[in-house]
mmCIF file of C-alpha atoms in Angstrom:
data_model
loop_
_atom_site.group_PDB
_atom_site.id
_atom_site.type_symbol
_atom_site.label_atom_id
_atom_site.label_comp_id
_atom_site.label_asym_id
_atom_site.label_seq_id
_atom_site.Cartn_x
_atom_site.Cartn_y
_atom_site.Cartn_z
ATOM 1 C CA UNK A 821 -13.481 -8.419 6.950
ATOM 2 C CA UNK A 822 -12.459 -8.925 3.353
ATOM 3 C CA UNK A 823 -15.057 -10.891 2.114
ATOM 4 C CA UNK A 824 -17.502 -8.582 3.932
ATOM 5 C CA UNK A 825 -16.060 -5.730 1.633
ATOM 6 C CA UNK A 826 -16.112 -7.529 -1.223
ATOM 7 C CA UNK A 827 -20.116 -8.096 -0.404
ATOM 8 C CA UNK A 828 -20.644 -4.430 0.009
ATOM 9 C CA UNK A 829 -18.649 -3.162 -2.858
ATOM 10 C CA UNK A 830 -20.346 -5.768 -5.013
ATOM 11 C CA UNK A 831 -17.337 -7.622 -5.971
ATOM 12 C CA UNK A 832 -17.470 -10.689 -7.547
ATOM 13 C CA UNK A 833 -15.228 -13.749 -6.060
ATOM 14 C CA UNK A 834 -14.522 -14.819 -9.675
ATOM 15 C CA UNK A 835 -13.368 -11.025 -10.698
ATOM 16 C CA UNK A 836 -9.646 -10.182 -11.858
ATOM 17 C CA UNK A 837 -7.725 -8.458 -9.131
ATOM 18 C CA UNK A 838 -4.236 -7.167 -9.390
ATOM 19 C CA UNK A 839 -2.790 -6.510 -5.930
ATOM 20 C CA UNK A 840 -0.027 -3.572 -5.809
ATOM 21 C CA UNK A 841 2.294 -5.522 -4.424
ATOM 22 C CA UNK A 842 5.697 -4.325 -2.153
ATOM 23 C CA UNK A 843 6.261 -7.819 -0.874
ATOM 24 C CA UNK A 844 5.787 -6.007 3.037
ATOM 25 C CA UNK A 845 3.468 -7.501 5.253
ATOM 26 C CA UNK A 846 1.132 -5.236 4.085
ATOM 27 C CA UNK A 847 0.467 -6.091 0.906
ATOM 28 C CA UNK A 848 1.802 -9.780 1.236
ATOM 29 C CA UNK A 849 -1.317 -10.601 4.182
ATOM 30 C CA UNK A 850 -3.237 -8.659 1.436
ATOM 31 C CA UNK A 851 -2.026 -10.995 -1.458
ATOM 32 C CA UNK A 852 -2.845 -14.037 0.830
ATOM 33 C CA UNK A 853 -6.181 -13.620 1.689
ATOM 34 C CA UNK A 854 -7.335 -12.264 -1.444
ATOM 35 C CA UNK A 855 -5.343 -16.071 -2.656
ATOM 36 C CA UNK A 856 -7.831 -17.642 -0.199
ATOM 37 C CA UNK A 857 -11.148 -15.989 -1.119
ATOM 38 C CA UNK A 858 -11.195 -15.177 -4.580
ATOM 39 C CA UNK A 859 -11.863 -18.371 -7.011
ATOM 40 C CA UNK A 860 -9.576 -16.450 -9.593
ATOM 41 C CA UNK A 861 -6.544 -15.804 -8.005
ATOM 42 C CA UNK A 862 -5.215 -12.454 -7.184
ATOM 43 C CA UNK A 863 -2.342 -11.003 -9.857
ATOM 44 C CA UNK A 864 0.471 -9.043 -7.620
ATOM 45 C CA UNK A 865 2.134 -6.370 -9.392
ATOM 46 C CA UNK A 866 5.424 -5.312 -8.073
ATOM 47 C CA UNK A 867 7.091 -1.501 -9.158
ATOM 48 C CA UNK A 868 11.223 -1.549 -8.777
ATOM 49 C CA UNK A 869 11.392 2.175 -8.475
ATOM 50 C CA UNK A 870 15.058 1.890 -9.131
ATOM 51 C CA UNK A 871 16.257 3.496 -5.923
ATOM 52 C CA UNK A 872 17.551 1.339 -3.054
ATOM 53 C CA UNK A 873 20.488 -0.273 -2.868
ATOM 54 C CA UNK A 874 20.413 -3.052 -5.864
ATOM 55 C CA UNK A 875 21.078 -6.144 -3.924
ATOM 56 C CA UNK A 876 18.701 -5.017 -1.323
ATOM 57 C CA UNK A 877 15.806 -5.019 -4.134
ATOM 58 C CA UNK A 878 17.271 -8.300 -5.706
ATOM 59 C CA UNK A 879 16.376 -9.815 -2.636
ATOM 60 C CA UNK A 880 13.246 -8.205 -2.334
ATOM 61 C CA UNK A 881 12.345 -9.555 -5.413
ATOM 62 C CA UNK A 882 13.758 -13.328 -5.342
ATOM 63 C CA UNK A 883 11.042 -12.828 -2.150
ATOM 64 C CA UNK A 884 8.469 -12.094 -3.427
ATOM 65 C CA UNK A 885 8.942 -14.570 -6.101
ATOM 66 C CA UNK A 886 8.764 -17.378 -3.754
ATOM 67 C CA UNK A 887 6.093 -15.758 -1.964
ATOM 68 C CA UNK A 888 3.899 -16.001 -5.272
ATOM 69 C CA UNK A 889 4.820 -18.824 -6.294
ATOM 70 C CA UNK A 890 3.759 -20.407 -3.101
ATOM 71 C CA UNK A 891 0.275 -18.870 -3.238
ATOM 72 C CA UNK A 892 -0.281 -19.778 -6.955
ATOM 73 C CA UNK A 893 -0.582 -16.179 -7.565
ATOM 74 C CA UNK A 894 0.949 -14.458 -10.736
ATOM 75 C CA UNK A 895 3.698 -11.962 -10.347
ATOM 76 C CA UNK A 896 4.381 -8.982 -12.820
ATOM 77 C CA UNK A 897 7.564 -6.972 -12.218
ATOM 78 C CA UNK A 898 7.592 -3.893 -13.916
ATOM 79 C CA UNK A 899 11.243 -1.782 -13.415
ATOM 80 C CA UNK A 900 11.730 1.729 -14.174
ATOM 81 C CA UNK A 901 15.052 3.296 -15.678
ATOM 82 C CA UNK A 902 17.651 4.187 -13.846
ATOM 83 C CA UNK A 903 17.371 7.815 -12.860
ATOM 84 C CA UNK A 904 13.469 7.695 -14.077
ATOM 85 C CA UNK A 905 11.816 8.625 -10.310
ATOM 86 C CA UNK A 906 15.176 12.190 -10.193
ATOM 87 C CA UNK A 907 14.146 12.799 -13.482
ATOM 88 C CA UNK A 908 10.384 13.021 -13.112
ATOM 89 C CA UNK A 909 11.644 15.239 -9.317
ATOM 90 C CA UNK A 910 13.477 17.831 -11.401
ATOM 91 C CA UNK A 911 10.985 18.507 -14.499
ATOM 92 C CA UNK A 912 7.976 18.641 -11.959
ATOM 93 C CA UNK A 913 9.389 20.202 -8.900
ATOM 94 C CA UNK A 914 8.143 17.586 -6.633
ATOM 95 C CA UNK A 915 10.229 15.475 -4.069
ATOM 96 C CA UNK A 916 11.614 11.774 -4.645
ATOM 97 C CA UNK A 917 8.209 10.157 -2.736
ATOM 98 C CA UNK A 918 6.076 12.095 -4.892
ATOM 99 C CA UNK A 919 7.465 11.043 -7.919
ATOM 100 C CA UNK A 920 7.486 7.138 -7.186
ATOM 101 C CA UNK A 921 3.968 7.118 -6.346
ATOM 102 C CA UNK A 922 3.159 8.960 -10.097
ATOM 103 C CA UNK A 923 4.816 6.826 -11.614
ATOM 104 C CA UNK A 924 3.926 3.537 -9.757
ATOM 105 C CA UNK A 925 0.516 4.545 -10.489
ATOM 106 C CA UNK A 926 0.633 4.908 -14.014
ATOM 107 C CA UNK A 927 1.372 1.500 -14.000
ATOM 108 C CA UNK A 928 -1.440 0.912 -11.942
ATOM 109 C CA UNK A 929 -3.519 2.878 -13.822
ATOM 110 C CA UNK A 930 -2.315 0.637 -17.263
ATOM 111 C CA UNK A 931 -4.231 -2.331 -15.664
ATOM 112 C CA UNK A 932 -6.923 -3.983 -17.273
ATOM 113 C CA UNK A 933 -9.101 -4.667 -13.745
ATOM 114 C CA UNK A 934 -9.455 -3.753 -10.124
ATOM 115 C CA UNK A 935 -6.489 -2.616 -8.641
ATOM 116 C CA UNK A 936 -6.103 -3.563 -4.786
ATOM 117 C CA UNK A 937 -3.955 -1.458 -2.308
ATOM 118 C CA UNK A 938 -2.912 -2.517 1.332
ATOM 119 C CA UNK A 939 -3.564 1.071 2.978
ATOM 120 C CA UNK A 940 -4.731 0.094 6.380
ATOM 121 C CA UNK A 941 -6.099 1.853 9.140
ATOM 122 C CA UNK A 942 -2.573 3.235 10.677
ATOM 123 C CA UNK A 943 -2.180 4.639 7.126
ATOM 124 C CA UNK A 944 -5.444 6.510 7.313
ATOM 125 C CA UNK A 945 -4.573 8.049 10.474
ATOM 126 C CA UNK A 946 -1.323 9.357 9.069
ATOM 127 C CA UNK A 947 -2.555 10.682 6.075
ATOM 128 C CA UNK A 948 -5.225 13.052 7.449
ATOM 129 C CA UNK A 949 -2.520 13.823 10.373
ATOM 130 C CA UNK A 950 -0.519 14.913 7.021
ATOM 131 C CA UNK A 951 -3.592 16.725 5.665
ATOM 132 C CA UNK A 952 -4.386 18.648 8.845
ATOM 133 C CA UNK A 953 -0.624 20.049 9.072
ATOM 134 C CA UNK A 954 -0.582 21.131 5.673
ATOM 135 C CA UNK A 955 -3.559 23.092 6.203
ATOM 136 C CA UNK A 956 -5.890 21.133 3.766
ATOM 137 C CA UNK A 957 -9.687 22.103 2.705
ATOM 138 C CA UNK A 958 -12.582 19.520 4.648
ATOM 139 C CA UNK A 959 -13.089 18.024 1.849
ATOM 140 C CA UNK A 960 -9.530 17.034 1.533
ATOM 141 C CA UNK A 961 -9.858 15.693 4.728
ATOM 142 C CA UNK A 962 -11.919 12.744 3.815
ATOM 143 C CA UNK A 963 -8.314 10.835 3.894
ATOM 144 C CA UNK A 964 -7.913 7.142 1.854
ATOM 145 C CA UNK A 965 -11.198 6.342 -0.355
ATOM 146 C CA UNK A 966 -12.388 2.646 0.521
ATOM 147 C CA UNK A 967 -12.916 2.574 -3.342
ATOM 148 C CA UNK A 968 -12.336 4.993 -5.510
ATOM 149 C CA UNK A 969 -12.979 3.699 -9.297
ATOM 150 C CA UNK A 970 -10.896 0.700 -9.799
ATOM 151 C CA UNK A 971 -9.204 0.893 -6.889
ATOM 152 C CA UNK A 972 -9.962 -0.627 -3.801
ATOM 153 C CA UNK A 973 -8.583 -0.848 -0.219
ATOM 154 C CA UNK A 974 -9.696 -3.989 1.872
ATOM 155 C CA UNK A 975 -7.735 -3.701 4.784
ATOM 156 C CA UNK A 976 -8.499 0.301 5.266
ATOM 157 C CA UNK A 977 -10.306 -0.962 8.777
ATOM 158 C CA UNK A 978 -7.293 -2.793 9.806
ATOM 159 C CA UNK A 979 -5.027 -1.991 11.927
ATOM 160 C CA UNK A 980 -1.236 -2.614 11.161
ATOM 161 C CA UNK A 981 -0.790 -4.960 14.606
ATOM 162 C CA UNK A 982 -3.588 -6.799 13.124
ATOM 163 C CA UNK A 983 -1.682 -7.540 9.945
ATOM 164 C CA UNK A 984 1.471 -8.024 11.561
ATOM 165 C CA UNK A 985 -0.044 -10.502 13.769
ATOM 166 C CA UNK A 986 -2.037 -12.368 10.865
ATOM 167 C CA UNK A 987 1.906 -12.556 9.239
ATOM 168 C CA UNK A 988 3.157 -14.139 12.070
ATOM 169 C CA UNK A 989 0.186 -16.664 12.727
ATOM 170 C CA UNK A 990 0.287 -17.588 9.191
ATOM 171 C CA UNK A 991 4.381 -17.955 8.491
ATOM 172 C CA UNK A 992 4.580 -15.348 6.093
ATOM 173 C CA UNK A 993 8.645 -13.814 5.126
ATOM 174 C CA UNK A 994 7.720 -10.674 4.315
ATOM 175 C CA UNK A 995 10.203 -8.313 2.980
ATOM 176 C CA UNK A 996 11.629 -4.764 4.763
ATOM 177 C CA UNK A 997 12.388 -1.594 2.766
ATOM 178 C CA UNK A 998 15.099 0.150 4.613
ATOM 179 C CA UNK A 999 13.873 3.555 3.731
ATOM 180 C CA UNK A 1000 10.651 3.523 5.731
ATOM 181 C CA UNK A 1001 12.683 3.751 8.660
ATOM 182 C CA UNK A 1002 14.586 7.015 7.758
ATOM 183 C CA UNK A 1003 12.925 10.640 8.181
ATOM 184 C CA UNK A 1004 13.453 11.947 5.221
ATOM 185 C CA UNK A 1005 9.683 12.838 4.545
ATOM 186 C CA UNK A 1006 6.859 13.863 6.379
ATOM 187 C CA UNK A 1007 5.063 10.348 6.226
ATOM 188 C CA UNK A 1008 7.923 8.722 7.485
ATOM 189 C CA UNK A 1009 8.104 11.205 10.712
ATOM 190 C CA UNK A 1010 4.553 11.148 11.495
ATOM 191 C CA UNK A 1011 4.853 7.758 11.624
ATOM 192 C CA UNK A 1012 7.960 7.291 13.281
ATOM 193 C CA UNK A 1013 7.715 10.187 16.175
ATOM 194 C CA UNK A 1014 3.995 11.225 16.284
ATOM 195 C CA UNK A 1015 1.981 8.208 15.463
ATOM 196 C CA UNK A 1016 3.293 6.182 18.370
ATOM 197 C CA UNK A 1017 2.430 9.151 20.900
ATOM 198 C CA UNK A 1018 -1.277 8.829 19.795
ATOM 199 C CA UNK A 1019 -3.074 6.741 21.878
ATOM 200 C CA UNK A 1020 -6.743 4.822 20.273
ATOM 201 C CA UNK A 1021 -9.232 7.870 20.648
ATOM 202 C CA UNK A 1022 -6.906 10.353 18.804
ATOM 203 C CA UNK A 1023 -6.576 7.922 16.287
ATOM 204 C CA UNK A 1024 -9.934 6.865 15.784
ATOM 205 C CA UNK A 1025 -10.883 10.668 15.542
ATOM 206 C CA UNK A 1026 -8.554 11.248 12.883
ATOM 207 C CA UNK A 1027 -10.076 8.748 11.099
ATOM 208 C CA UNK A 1028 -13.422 9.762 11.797
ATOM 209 C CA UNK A 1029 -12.924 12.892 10.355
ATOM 210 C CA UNK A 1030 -11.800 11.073 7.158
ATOM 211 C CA UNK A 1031 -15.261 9.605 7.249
ATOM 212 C CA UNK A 1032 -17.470 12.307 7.223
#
């Protein structure tokens, strides 16, 4: 599936590709097979948004170290200041989740090459379940971009079984952030309380509407 979207987006094997890189199985399958296919191997890039509990990131981090270091696979960690993500909140308005993405992508958006994301399939379905509730134009509805300038989303067709699964198989430690099991934002209880109660046709019509 990967290489097949490399093919069709025209991507070279010997490009540069920085992965954004959590260290969940997500990204971490994503790391892996890009480590496999590409003859220049993948960069991860790995934002401490400065807001879990400290030695829960610590260990998140020695993680993904090892992780990298097994694949042969470069690891930057960039860290933002203490207090940088309830800073950004209170000058724009915005909530805590908002914030951390802005500012993890403007360290994406610093990066000198393609930029690869581990959105999958589940992730699609959520955020045009999001989009529909909020009351979004069409056009807003066409969800998670395949590619959208340097960006680019591999997995997008995949669902998150699948990439649980290819962790498993494969004997990959991938690491768990605490927060993505508490309801504290929308994404969180779509995908805690609704997603599960949508069964394979709902889903795939979600994400066909993302597609048109």
């Amino acid at each position: 599936v990967v290489n097949s979207y490399l093919e069709k987006n025209k991507i070279a094997k010997d490009e540069k590709i920085y992965v954004a890189f959590s260290g969940g199985a997500d990204s971490l399958a994503l790391l892996t097979i890009l480590s496999k296919v590409m003859t220049t191997p993948p960069i991860a890039v790995y934002v401490d948004h400065n807001l879990r509990n400290r030695a829960e990131l610590d260990l998140e981090i020695q993680r993904n170290i090892e992780n990298c270091n097994k694949l042969g696979c470069k690891l930057i960690i960039h860290t933002l200041e203490q207090g940088e993500v309830n800073k950004l909140c209170k000058a724009d308005r915005i909530t805590v989740e908002a914030a951390a993405r802005l500012l993890r992508y403007s360290v994406f958006d610093s990066l000198d090459s393609f930029v690869a994301t581990a959105h999958n399939y589940d992730d699609q379905v959520e955020s045009v379940f999001m989009r529909l509730l909020s009351g979004s134009t069409f056009q807003s509805l066409a969800g998670i971009r395949r590619k959208r300038g340097k960006y680019i989303r591999p997995l997008l067709d995949i669902k998150k079984s699948d990439i649980e699964s290819y962790c498993l198989k494969n004997n990959l430690t991938f690491s768990y952030n605490s927060t993505n099991s508490q309801l504290f934002c929308l994404r969180n209880k779509i995908r805690r309380l609704v997603a599960p109660a949508l069964n394979d046709e709902l889903k795939l019509s979600l994400v066909n509407i993302s597609n048109n």
